[in-house]
C-alpha positions as a LaTeX table, in Angstrom:
\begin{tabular}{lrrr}
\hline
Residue & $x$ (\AA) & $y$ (\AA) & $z$ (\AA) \\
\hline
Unk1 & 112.88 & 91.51 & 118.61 \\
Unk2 & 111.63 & 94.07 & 116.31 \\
Unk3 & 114.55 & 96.64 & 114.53 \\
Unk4 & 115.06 & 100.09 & 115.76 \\
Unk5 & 114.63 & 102.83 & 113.26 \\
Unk6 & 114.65 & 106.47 & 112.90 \\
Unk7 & 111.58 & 108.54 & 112.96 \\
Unk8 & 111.38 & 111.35 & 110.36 \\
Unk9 & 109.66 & 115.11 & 111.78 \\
Unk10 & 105.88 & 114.38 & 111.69 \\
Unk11 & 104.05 & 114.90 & 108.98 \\
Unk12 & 100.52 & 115.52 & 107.99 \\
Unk13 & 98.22 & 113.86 & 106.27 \\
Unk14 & 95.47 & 115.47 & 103.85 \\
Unk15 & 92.76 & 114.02 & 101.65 \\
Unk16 & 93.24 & 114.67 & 97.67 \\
Unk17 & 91.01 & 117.30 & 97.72 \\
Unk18 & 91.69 & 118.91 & 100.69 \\
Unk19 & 91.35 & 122.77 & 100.14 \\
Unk20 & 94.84 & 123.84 & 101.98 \\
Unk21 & 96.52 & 122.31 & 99.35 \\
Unk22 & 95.07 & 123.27 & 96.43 \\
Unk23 & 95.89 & 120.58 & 94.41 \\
Unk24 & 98.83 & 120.37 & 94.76 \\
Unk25 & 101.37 & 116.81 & 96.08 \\
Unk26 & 101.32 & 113.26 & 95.06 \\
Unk27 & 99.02 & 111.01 & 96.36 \\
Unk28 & 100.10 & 107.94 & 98.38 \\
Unk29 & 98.51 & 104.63 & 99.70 \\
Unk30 & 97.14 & 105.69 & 103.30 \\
Unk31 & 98.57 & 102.51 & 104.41 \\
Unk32 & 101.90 & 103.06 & 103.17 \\
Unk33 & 102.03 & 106.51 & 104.35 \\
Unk34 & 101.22 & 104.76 & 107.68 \\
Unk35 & 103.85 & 102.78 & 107.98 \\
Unk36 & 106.33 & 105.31 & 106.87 \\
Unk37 & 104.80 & 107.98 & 109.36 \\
Unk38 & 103.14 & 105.81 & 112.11 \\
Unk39 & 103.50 & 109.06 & 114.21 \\
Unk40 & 101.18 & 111.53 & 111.70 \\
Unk41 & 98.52 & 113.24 & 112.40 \\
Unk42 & 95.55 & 114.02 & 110.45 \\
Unk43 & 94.41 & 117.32 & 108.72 \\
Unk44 & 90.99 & 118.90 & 109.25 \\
Unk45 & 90.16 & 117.83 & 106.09 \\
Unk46 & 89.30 & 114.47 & 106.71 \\
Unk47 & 85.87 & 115.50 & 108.13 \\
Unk48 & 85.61 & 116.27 & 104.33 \\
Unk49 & 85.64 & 112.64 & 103.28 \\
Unk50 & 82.54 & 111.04 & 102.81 \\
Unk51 & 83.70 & 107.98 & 103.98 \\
Unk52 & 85.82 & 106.58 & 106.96 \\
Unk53 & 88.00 & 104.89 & 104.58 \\
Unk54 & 90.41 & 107.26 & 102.69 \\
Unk55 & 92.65 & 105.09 & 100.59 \\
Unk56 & 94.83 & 107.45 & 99.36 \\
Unk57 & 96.55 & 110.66 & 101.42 \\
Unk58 & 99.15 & 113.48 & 99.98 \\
Unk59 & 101.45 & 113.76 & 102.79 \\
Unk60 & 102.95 & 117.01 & 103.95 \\
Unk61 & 106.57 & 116.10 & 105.65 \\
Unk62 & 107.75 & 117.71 & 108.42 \\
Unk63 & 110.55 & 119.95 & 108.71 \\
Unk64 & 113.06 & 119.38 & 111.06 \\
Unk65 & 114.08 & 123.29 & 110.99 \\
Unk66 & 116.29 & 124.39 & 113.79 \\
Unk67 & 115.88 & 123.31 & 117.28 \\
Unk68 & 117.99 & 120.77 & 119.24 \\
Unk69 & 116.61 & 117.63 & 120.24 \\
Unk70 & 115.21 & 117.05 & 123.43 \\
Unk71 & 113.28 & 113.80 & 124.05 \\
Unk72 & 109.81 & 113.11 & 125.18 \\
Unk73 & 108.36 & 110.61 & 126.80 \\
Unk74 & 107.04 & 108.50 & 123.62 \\
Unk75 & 109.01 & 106.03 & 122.13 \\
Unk76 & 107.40 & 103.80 & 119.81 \\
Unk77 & 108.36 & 100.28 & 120.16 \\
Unk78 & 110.47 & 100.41 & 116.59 \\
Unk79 & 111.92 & 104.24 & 117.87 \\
Unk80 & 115.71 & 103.99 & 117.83 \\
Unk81 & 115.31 & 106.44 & 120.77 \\
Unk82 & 112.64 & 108.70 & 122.07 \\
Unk83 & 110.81 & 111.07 & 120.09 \\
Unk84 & 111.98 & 114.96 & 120.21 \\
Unk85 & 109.46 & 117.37 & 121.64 \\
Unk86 & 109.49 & 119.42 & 118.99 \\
Unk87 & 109.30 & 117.63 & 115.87 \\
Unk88 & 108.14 & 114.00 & 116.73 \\
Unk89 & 111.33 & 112.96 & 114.51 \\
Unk90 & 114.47 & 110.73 & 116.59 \\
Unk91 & 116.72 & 112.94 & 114.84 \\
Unk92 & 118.72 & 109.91 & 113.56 \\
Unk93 & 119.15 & 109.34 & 109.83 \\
Unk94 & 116.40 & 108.16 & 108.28 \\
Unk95 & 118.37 & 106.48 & 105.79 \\
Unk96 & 121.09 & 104.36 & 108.21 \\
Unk97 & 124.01 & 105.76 & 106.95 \\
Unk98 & 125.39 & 108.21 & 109.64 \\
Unk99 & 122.79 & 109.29 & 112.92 \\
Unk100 & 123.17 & 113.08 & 113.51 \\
Unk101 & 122.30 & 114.42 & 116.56 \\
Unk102 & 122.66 & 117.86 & 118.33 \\
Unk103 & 123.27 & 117.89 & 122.12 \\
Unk104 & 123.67 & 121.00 & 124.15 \\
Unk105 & 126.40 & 120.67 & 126.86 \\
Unk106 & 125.96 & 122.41 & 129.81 \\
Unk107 & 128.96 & 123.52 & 131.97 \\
Unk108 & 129.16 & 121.68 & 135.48 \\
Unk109 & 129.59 & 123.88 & 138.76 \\
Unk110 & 132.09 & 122.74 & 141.12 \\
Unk111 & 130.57 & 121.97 & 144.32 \\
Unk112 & 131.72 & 123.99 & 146.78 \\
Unk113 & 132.54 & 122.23 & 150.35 \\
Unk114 & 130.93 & 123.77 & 153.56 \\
Unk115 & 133.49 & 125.87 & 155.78 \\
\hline
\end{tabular}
């Protein structure tokens, strides 16, 4: 059985030279960019690359911002629990230490008996 982890908010992947950035990030191995963001998605800018292969990738994170988590309907085998609509994260700690998560609570209505 494989351990359950916490997704960060999606990120992006660009080239090096991809023209949105302007130069600017650190370039990481694509393949352990994967593995830390199995869940990205790809820039435009890859239709810039001359080849298929792109081994390295600057990674733009994702922000979690402010919304409340609501879960989808993909959970990654490895997902500690579905991933949110929103921001493709679990909303867990990344990190293990302490899971955060916001729920909304909504009020039950008392159902009324027929007369």
């Amino acid at each position: 059985m494989t351990d359950r982890r916490h997704y960060p908010p999606i990120a992006v992947f660009h080239i090096p030279e991809c023209p949105t950035l302007g130069g600017n990030g650190t370039a990481r191995s694509h393949e352990v960019a994967r593995a830390d963001w199995p869940h990205h998605r790809d820039c435009a800018c890859f239709r810039l690359a001359m080849t298929a292969v792109v081994p390295y990738v600057i990674v733009e994170e994702g922000d979690d911002g402010d919304h409340m988590y609501e879960p989808s309907g993909d959970r990654p085998d490895d997902a500690a629990r579905s991933l949110c609509r929103t921001c493709k994260g679990t909303h867990g700690n990344v990190d293990q230490e302490r899971e955060r998560i916001e729920v909304t609570l909504v009020p039950v209505t008392p159902k009324v008996a027929p007369r």
